Amino acid sequence: MMTNEKQPPRRRGFACKQFFVAHDRCAMKVGTDGVLLGGWAPCENARRILDIGTGSGLVALMLAQRSLPDTRIDAVDIDADAAAQAAENFLASPWSDRMQVFHQDIGEFTAACPESRYALIVSNPPYFAPAVACRDSARETARYTTSLEHPQLLRHAAQLITPDGLFCVVLPYTTGQSFIAAAGEQNWFLHTQIAVSDKPDTPFHRTLIALSRRPVSALHKTMSIKTEEGRYSADFKSFITGFYLKY
């Protein structure tokens, strides 16, 4: 049956098996970095989780799907549009009753927290050094460390995390090495590092890092996103099987 009624426009976003992430109002769209972090970060035993710089809320939603049914997830973003979109995505998800987003600078959020309470903190943080200003101020905030330098991020995480908690980030590989060094200067200890390449014979381009406040024997691993034949690797598929529609 034909109709002349105008259909609503299809929203830009990313459809997963159990949720949809709209990202048309966010400076940074859904990408592989967030998928890696959300599919990997150890959340199985965490009862309180914090996502710093949540953007569209993708990582927080992936962790909500993977975590215990009573796990509470808070998310923070300095950008008003991103925070509003994350809130909408949370509300439309199956886990809306245990997810909350705060439109705040992480410094303000940290100051308002009465105690260290998060067993897992995750962040897909800005990583470009300050350079020529970007024409899009929201994108500049999301991509450049002008608004959130890594030593500052590490200090806030240290105040918010529980003694046995983990702080997990995804960064470009070379930037990640500097991040680990900066963490050591603030009495963080490397728990896990996974160096990520596109294919087995290509250079590492991303790294997944888990930091602890307690000394541990660090675990070092490598993985590729694709096989030499160009198919998704077993490691990457272990991260995405619960989310990507075609797996």
PDB file of C-alpha atoms in Angstrom:
ATOM      1  CA  MET A   1       0.000   0.000   0.000  1.00  0.00           C
ATOM      2  CA  MET A   2       1.421   3.378  -1.028  1.00  0.00           C
ATOM      3  CA  THR A   3       1.321   6.381   1.290  1.00  0.00           C
ATOM      4  CA  ASN A   4       2.093  10.040   0.824  1.00  0.00           C
ATOM      5  CA  GLU A   5       3.017  10.514   4.458  1.00  0.00           C
ATOM      6  CA  LYS A   6       6.536  11.787   4.913  1.00  0.00           C
ATOM      7  CA  GLN A   7       8.719   9.184   6.594  1.00  0.00           C
ATOM      8  CA  PRO A   8      11.089  10.274   9.399  1.00  0.00           C
ATOM      9  CA  PRO A   9      14.738  10.465   8.293  1.00  0.00           C
ATOM     10  CA  ARG A  10      16.924   7.510   9.192  1.00  0.00           C
ATOM     11  CA  ARG A  11      19.222   8.509  12.039  1.00  0.00           C
ATOM     12  CA  ARG A  12      22.942   8.180  11.589  1.00  0.00           C
ATOM     13  CA  GLY A  13      24.364   5.633  13.961  1.00  0.00           C
ATOM     14  CA  PHE A  14      25.548   2.125  14.647  1.00  0.00           C
ATOM     15  CA  ALA A  15      23.152  -0.794  15.091  1.00  0.00           C
ATOM     16  CA  CYS A  16      24.223  -3.558  17.459  1.00  0.00           C
ATOM     17  CA  LYS A  17      22.424  -6.763  18.374  1.00  0.00           C
ATOM     18  CA  GLN A  18      20.908  -5.341  21.565  1.00  0.00           C
ATOM     19  CA  PHE A  19      21.085  -1.555  21.131  1.00  0.00           C
ATOM     20  CA  PHE A  20      21.428   1.312  18.661  1.00  0.00           C
ATOM     21  CA  VAL A  21      23.969   4.121  19.021  1.00  0.00           C
ATOM     22  CA  ALA A  22      22.936   7.376  17.358  1.00  0.00           C
ATOM     23  CA  HIS A  23      25.974   9.601  16.795  1.00  0.00           C
ATOM     24  CA  ASP A  24      24.742  12.367  14.501  1.00  0.00           C
ATOM     25  CA  ARG A  25      25.220  15.001  17.223  1.00  0.00           C
ATOM     26  CA  CYS A  26      28.651  13.835  18.400  1.00  0.00           C
ATOM     27  CA  ALA A  27      31.968  15.240  17.229  1.00  0.00           C
ATOM     28  CA  MET A  28      33.560  11.789  17.196  1.00  0.00           C
ATOM     29  CA  LYS A  29      31.590   8.997  15.555  1.00  0.00           C
ATOM     30  CA  VAL A  30      31.490   5.313  16.430  1.00  0.00           C
ATOM     31  CA  GLY A  31      34.810   3.764  15.419  1.00  0.00           C
ATOM     32  CA  THR A  32      37.136   0.830  15.911  1.00  0.00           C
ATOM     33  CA  ASP A  33      38.860   2.394  18.954  1.00  0.00           C
ATOM     34  CA  GLY A  34      35.647   2.466  20.959  1.00  0.00           C
ATOM     35  CA  VAL A  35      34.679  -1.027  19.816  1.00  0.00           C
ATOM     36  CA  LEU A  36      38.064  -2.369  20.937  1.00  0.00           C
ATOM     37  CA  LEU A  37      37.794  -0.745  24.356  1.00  0.00           C
ATOM     38  CA  GLY A  38      34.163  -1.679  24.936  1.00  0.00           C
ATOM     39  CA  GLY A  39      34.682  -5.273  23.847  1.00  0.00           C
ATOM     40  CA  TRP A  40      37.837  -5.810  25.901  1.00  0.00           C
ATOM     41  CA  ALA A  41      37.793  -3.816  29.175  1.00  0.00           C
ATOM     42  CA  PRO A  42      37.513  -6.307  32.101  1.00  0.00           C
ATOM     43  CA  CYS A  43      34.059  -5.553  33.512  1.00  0.00           C
ATOM     44  CA  GLU A  44      32.836  -8.966  34.609  1.00  0.00           C
ATOM     45  CA  ASN A  45      33.182  -8.292  38.363  1.00  0.00           C
ATOM     46  CA  ALA A  46      32.810  -4.504  38.427  1.00  0.00           C
ATOM     47  CA  ARG A  47      29.750  -3.158  40.249  1.00  0.00           C
ATOM     48  CA  ARG A  48      30.484   0.513  39.460  1.00  0.00           C
ATOM     49  CA  ILE A  49      31.892   1.663  36.113  1.00  0.00           C
ATOM     50  CA  LEU A  50      32.812   5.146  34.868  1.00  0.00           C
ATOM     51  CA  ASP A  51      33.284   6.162  31.225  1.00  0.00           C
ATOM     52  CA  ILE A  52      35.264   9.413  30.920  1.00  0.00           C
ATOM     53  CA  GLY A  53      34.559  11.300  27.684  1.00  0.00           C
ATOM     54  CA  THR A  54      31.695   9.019  26.715  1.00  0.00           C
ATOM     55  CA  GLY A  55      30.772  10.701  23.410  1.00  0.00           C
ATOM     56  CA  SER A  56      27.841   8.781  21.949  1.00  0.00           C
ATOM     57  CA  GLY A  57      27.956   6.336  24.867  1.00  0.00           C
ATOM     58  CA  LEU A  58      29.094   3.366  22.764  1.00  0.00           C
ATOM     59  CA  VAL A  59      31.705   2.054  25.228  1.00  0.00           C
ATOM     60  CA  ALA A  60      29.375   2.464  28.209  1.00  0.00           C
ATOM     61  CA  LEU A  61      26.608   0.596  26.383  1.00  0.00           C
ATOM     62  CA  MET A  62      28.940  -2.246  25.415  1.00  0.00           C
ATOM     63  CA  LEU A  63      30.028  -2.541  29.039  1.00  0.00           C
ATOM     64  CA  ALA A  64      26.398  -2.470  30.197  1.00  0.00           C
ATOM     65  CA  GLN A  65      25.678  -5.449  27.947  1.00  0.00           C
ATOM     66  CA  ARG A  66      28.755  -7.354  29.185  1.00  0.00           C
ATOM     67  CA  SER A  67      28.537  -6.564  32.899  1.00  0.00           C
ATOM     68  CA  LEU A  68      26.532  -7.945  35.805  1.00  0.00           C
ATOM     69  CA  PRO A  69      22.803  -7.146  35.860  1.00  0.00           C
ATOM     70  CA  ASP A  70      23.175  -4.850  38.880  1.00  0.00           C
ATOM     71  CA  THR A  71      26.280  -2.963  37.706  1.00  0.00           C
ATOM     72  CA  ARG A  72      25.856   0.817  37.738  1.00  0.00           C
ATOM     73  CA  ILE A  73      27.453   2.772  34.908  1.00  0.00           C
ATOM     74  CA  ASP A  74      28.148   6.511  34.987  1.00  0.00           C
ATOM     75  CA  ALA A  75      29.383   8.450  31.980  1.00  0.00           C
ATOM     76  CA  VAL A  76      30.850  11.947  31.759  1.00  0.00           C
ATOM     77  CA  ASP A  77      31.285  14.285  28.804  1.00  0.00           C
ATOM     78  CA  ILE A  78      32.199  17.963  28.661  1.00  0.00           C
ATOM     79  CA  ASP A  79      30.323  18.491  25.377  1.00  0.00           C
ATOM     80  CA  ALA A  80      26.623  19.278  25.790  1.00  0.00           C
ATOM     81  CA  ASP A  81      25.508  17.684  22.519  1.00  0.00           C
ATOM     82  CA  ALA A  82      27.473  14.503  23.155  1.00  0.00           C
ATOM     83  CA  ALA A  83      26.141  14.209  26.717  1.00  0.00           C
ATOM     84  CA  ALA A  84      22.572  14.720  25.501  1.00  0.00           C
ATOM     85  CA  GLN A  85      22.976  12.121  22.766  1.00  0.00           C
ATOM     86  CA  ALA A  86      24.547   9.606  25.158  1.00  0.00           C
ATOM     87  CA  ALA A  87      21.619  10.145  27.527  1.00  0.00           C
ATOM     88  CA  GLU A  88      19.173   9.448  24.679  1.00  0.00           C
ATOM     89  CA  ASN A  89      21.077   6.312  23.685  1.00  0.00           C
ATOM     90  CA  PHE A  90      21.111   5.100  27.287  1.00  0.00           C
ATOM     91  CA  LEU A  91      17.393   5.728  27.676  1.00  0.00           C
ATOM     92  CA  ALA A  92      16.611   3.735  24.533  1.00  0.00           C
ATOM     93  CA  SER A  93      18.740   0.771  25.660  1.00  0.00           C
ATOM     94  CA  PRO A  94      17.725  -2.275  27.737  1.00  0.00           C
ATOM     95  CA  TRP A  95      19.901  -0.988  30.614  1.00  0.00           C
ATOM     96  CA  SER A  96      18.475   2.513  31.050  1.00  0.00           C
ATOM     97  CA  ASP A  97      17.699   1.912  34.731  1.00  0.00           C
ATOM     98  CA  ARG A  98      21.379   1.540  35.628  1.00  0.00           C
ATOM     99  CA  MET A  99      23.057   4.081  33.350  1.00  0.00           C
ATOM    100  CA  GLN A 100      23.510   7.809  33.888  1.00  0.00           C
ATOM    101  CA  VAL A 101      25.364  10.544  32.018  1.00  0.00           C
ATOM    102  CA  PHE A 102      26.774  13.763  33.460  1.00  0.00           C
ATOM    103  CA  HIS A 103      27.406  16.860  31.356  1.00  0.00           C
ATOM    104  CA  GLN A 104      30.478  17.993  33.280  1.00  0.00           C
ATOM    105  CA  ASP A 105      34.176  18.612  33.046  1.00  0.00           C
ATOM    106  CA  ILE A 106      35.884  15.597  34.610  1.00  0.00           C
ATOM    107  CA  GLY A 107      37.530  17.892  37.153  1.00  0.00           C
ATOM    108  CA  GLU A 108      34.135  19.106  38.348  1.00  0.00           C
ATOM    109  CA  PHE A 109      32.834  15.559  38.409  1.00  0.00           C
ATOM    110  CA  THR A 110      35.816  14.342  40.442  1.00  0.00           C
ATOM    111  CA  ALA A 111      35.469  17.173  42.949  1.00  0.00           C
ATOM    112  CA  ALA A 112      31.815  16.267  43.492  1.00  0.00           C
ATOM    113  CA  CYS A 113      32.526  12.574  44.135  1.00  0.00           C
ATOM    114  CA  PRO A 114      32.652  11.874  47.882  1.00  0.00           C
ATOM    115  CA  GLU A 115      34.954   8.863  47.619  1.00  0.00           C
ATOM    116  CA  SER A 116      36.799   6.521  45.292  1.00  0.00           C
ATOM    117  CA  ARG A 117      34.029   4.242  44.109  1.00  0.00           C
ATOM    118  CA  TYR A 118      34.620   2.877  40.605  1.00  0.00           C
ATOM    119  CA  ALA A 119      35.998  -0.639  40.160  1.00  0.00           C
ATOM    120  CA  LEU A 120      36.494   0.057  36.451  1.00  0.00           C
ATOM    121  CA  ILE A 121      37.189   3.365  34.714  1.00  0.00           C
ATOM    122  CA  VAL A 122      37.438   3.505  30.927  1.00  0.00           C
ATOM    123  CA  SER A 123      38.355   6.281  28.531  1.00  0.00           C
ATOM    124  CA  ASN A 124      38.913   6.756  24.825  1.00  0.00           C
ATOM    125  CA  PRO A 125      40.728  10.028  25.526  1.00  0.00           C
ATOM    126  CA  PRO A 126      41.945  12.872  23.312  1.00  0.00           C
ATOM    127  CA  TYR A 127      45.457  12.165  22.095  1.00  0.00           C
ATOM    128  CA  PHE A 128      46.545  14.811  19.582  1.00  0.00           C
ATOM    129  CA  ALA A 129      48.905  17.439  20.988  1.00  0.00           C
ATOM    130  CA  PRO A 130      47.619  21.033  20.696  1.00  0.00           C
ATOM    131  CA  ALA A 131      48.110  22.277  17.149  1.00  0.00           C
ATOM    132  CA  VAL A 132      46.376  24.549  14.677  1.00  0.00           C
ATOM    133  CA  ALA A 133      42.848  25.091  15.916  1.00  0.00           C
ATOM    134  CA  CYS A 134      40.204  22.887  14.353  1.00  0.00           C
ATOM    135  CA  ARG A 135      37.260  24.632  12.704  1.00  0.00           C
ATOM    136  CA  ASP A 136      34.919  22.425  14.735  1.00  0.00           C
ATOM    137  CA  SER A 137      35.392  23.259  18.437  1.00  0.00           C
ATOM    138  CA  ALA A 138      33.580  20.122  19.609  1.00  0.00           C
ATOM    139  CA  ARG A 139      35.804  17.918  17.455  1.00  0.00           C
ATOM    140  CA  GLU A 140      38.866  19.758  18.757  1.00  0.00           C
ATOM    141  CA  THR A 141      37.805  19.039  22.354  1.00  0.00           C
ATOM    142  CA  ALA A 142      37.296  15.361  21.535  1.00  0.00           C
ATOM    143  CA  ARG A 143      40.565  14.883  19.622  1.00  0.00           C
ATOM    144  CA  TYR A 144      43.137  17.266  21.159  1.00  0.00           C
ATOM    145  CA  THR A 145      44.615  17.175  24.653  1.00  0.00           C
ATOM    146  CA  THR A 146      44.092  20.929  25.121  1.00  0.00           C
ATOM    147  CA  SER A 147      41.048  20.322  27.332  1.00  0.00           C
ATOM    148  CA  LEU A 148      42.277  17.110  29.003  1.00  0.00           C
ATOM    149  CA  GLU A 149      45.987  16.357  29.170  1.00  0.00           C
ATOM    150  CA  HIS A 150      46.949  12.805  30.023  1.00  0.00           C
ATOM    151  CA  PRO A 151      48.649  13.535  33.399  1.00  0.00           C
ATOM    152  CA  GLN A 152      45.472  15.349  34.425  1.00  0.00           C
ATOM    153  CA  LEU A 153      43.322  12.408  33.312  1.00  0.00           C
ATOM    154  CA  LEU A 154      45.501  10.024  35.332  1.00  0.00           C
ATOM    155  CA  ARG A 155      45.148  12.182  38.466  1.00  0.00           C
ATOM    156  CA  HIS A 156      41.359  12.253  38.211  1.00  0.00           C
ATOM    157  CA  ALA A 157      41.188   8.501  37.651  1.00  0.00           C
ATOM    158  CA  ALA A 158      43.401   7.930  40.707  1.00  0.00           C
ATOM    159  CA  GLN A 159      40.926   9.863  42.861  1.00  0.00           C
ATOM    160  CA  LEU A 160      37.905   8.011  41.503  1.00  0.00           C
ATOM    161  CA  ILE A 161      39.079   4.402  41.391  1.00  0.00           C
ATOM    162  CA  THR A 162      38.809   1.763  44.109  1.00  0.00           C
ATOM    163  CA  PRO A 163      42.062   0.299  45.508  1.00  0.00           C
ATOM    164  CA  ASP A 164      41.696  -2.876  43.431  1.00  0.00           C
ATOM    165  CA  GLY A 165      40.172  -1.199  40.382  1.00  0.00           C
ATOM    166  CA  LEU A 166      41.427  -0.951  36.800  1.00  0.00           C
ATOM    167  CA  PHE A 167      41.750   2.103  34.556  1.00  0.00           C
ATOM    168  CA  CYS A 168      41.535   1.123  30.880  1.00  0.00           C
ATOM    169  CA  VAL A 169      42.245   3.265  27.818  1.00  0.00           C
ATOM    170  CA  VAL A 170      42.746   2.876  24.077  1.00  0.00           C
ATOM    171  CA  LEU A 171      45.408   5.031  22.413  1.00  0.00           C
ATOM    172  CA  PRO A 172      47.655   5.141  19.361  1.00  0.00           C
ATOM    173  CA  TYR A 173      50.565   2.787  19.982  1.00  0.00           C
ATOM    174  CA  THR A 174      53.342   5.380  20.345  1.00  0.00           C
ATOM    175  CA  THR A 175      51.153   7.679  22.439  1.00  0.00           C
ATOM    176  CA  GLY A 176      50.350   4.720  24.650  1.00  0.00           C
ATOM    177  CA  GLN A 177      54.008   4.259  25.551  1.00  0.00           C
ATOM    178  CA  SER A 178      54.180   7.866  26.747  1.00  0.00           C
ATOM    179  CA  PHE A 179      50.923   7.373  28.637  1.00  0.00           C
ATOM    180  CA  ILE A 180      52.359   4.367  30.481  1.00  0.00           C
ATOM    181  CA  ALA A 181      55.465   6.380  31.414  1.00  0.00           C
ATOM    182  CA  ALA A 182      53.324   9.253  32.698  1.00  0.00           C
ATOM    183  CA  ALA A 183      51.234   6.761  34.676  1.00  0.00           C
ATOM    184  CA  GLY A 184      54.336   5.350  36.341  1.00  0.00           C
ATOM    185  CA  GLU A 185      55.261   8.829  37.553  1.00  0.00           C
ATOM    186  CA  GLN A 186      51.899   8.947  39.361  1.00  0.00           C
ATOM    187  CA  ASN A 187      52.255   5.522  40.999  1.00  0.00           C
ATOM    188  CA  TRP A 188      50.113   3.626  38.535  1.00  0.00           C
ATOM    189  CA  PHE A 189      51.240   0.119  37.577  1.00  0.00           C
ATOM    190  CA  LEU A 190      50.814  -1.517  34.191  1.00  0.00           C
ATOM    191  CA  HIS A 191      48.369  -4.415  34.464  1.00  0.00           C
ATOM    192  CA  THR A 192      47.825  -5.311  30.801  1.00  0.00           C
ATOM    193  CA  GLN A 193      48.938  -3.991  27.430  1.00  0.00           C
ATOM    194  CA  ILE A 194      47.618  -5.312  24.115  1.00  0.00           C
ATOM    195  CA  ALA A 195      49.410  -3.967  21.047  1.00  0.00           C
ATOM    196  CA  VAL A 196      47.039  -3.895  18.072  1.00  0.00           C
ATOM    197  CA  SER A 197      47.871  -4.029  14.376  1.00  0.00           C
ATOM    198  CA  ASP A 198      45.579  -4.028  11.369  1.00  0.00           C
ATOM    199  CA  LYS A 199      47.096  -7.289  10.030  1.00  0.00           C
ATOM    200  CA  PRO A 200      49.804  -9.622  11.391  1.00  0.00           C
ATOM    201  CA  ASP A 201      52.464  -8.148   9.071  1.00  0.00           C
ATOM    202  CA  THR A 202      51.664  -4.455   9.685  1.00  0.00           C
ATOM    203  CA  PRO A 203      52.969  -2.111  12.426  1.00  0.00           C
ATOM    204  CA  PHE A 204      51.093  -1.678  15.697  1.00  0.00           C
ATOM    205  CA  HIS A 205      48.766   1.302  15.445  1.00  0.00           C
ATOM    206  CA  ARG A 206      46.685   1.071  18.629  1.00  0.00           C
ATOM    207  CA  THR A 207      47.215  -0.172  22.161  1.00  0.00           C
ATOM    208  CA  LEU A 208      44.802  -1.235  24.880  1.00  0.00           C
ATOM    209  CA  ILE A 209      46.129  -0.411  28.342  1.00  0.00           C
ATOM    210  CA  ALA A 210      44.905  -1.429  31.791  1.00  0.00           C
ATOM    211  CA  LEU A 211      46.453   0.289  34.818  1.00  0.00           C
ATOM    212  CA  SER A 212      46.288  -0.685  38.485  1.00  0.00           C
ATOM    213  CA  ARG A 213      47.047   1.170  41.718  1.00  0.00           C
ATOM    214  CA  ARG A 214      48.657  -1.985  43.074  1.00  0.00           C
ATOM    215  CA  PRO A 215      51.900  -3.606  41.828  1.00  0.00           C
ATOM    216  CA  VAL A 216      51.176  -6.502  39.483  1.00  0.00           C
ATOM    217  CA  SER A 217      53.014  -8.687  37.013  1.00  0.00           C
ATOM    218  CA  ALA A 218      52.119  -7.005  33.727  1.00  0.00           C
ATOM    219  CA  LEU A 219      50.617  -9.017  30.895  1.00  0.00           C
ATOM    220  CA  HIS A 220      51.806  -8.117  27.381  1.00  0.00           C
ATOM    221  CA  LYS A 221      49.897  -9.353  24.344  1.00  0.00           C
ATOM    222  CA  THR A 222      49.549  -8.597  20.652  1.00  0.00           C
ATOM    223  CA  MET A 223      46.602  -8.921  18.314  1.00  0.00           C
ATOM    224  CA  SER A 224      45.612  -8.045  14.783  1.00  0.00           C
ATOM    225  CA  ILE A 225      42.167  -6.880  13.706  1.00  0.00           C
ATOM    226  CA  LYS A 226      42.292  -8.825  10.452  1.00  0.00           C
ATOM    227  CA  THR A 227      44.008 -11.928   9.153  1.00  0.00           C
ATOM    228  CA  GLU A 228      46.456 -11.879   6.269  1.00  0.00           C
ATOM    229  CA  GLU A 229      43.488 -12.725   4.022  1.00  0.00           C
ATOM    230  CA  GLY A 230      41.603  -9.623   5.185  1.00  0.00           C
ATOM    231  CA  ARG A 231      39.013 -11.360   7.360  1.00  0.00           C
ATOM    232  CA  TYR A 232      38.398 -10.389  10.981  1.00  0.00           C
ATOM    233  CA  SER A 233      40.776 -12.258  13.289  1.00  0.00           C
ATOM    234  CA  ALA A 234      39.639 -14.633  16.025  1.00  0.00           C
ATOM    235  CA  ASP A 235      40.828 -12.112  18.661  1.00  0.00           C
ATOM    236  CA  PHE A 236      38.807  -9.256  17.199  1.00  0.00           C
ATOM    237  CA  LYS A 237      35.756 -11.456  16.664  1.00  0.00           C
ATOM    238  CA  SER A 238      35.881 -12.362  20.362  1.00  0.00           C
ATOM    239  CA  PHE A 239      35.331  -8.642  21.076  1.00  0.00           C
ATOM    240  CA  ILE A 240      32.518  -8.076  18.567  1.00  0.00           C
ATOM    241  CA  THR A 241      30.515 -11.311  18.409  1.00  0.00           C
ATOM    242  CA  GLY A 242      28.022 -10.115  21.003  1.00  0.00           C
ATOM    243  CA  PHE A 243      27.514  -6.803  19.175  1.00  0.00           C
ATOM    244  CA  TYR A 244      27.963  -6.876  15.388  1.00  0.00           C
ATOM    245  CA  LEU A 245      24.787  -7.931  13.610  1.00  0.00           C
ATOM    246  CA  LYS A 246      26.522 -10.233  11.149  1.00  0.00           C
ATOM    247  CA  TYR A 247      28.278 -12.331  13.812  1.00  0.00           C
TER     248      TYR A 247
END
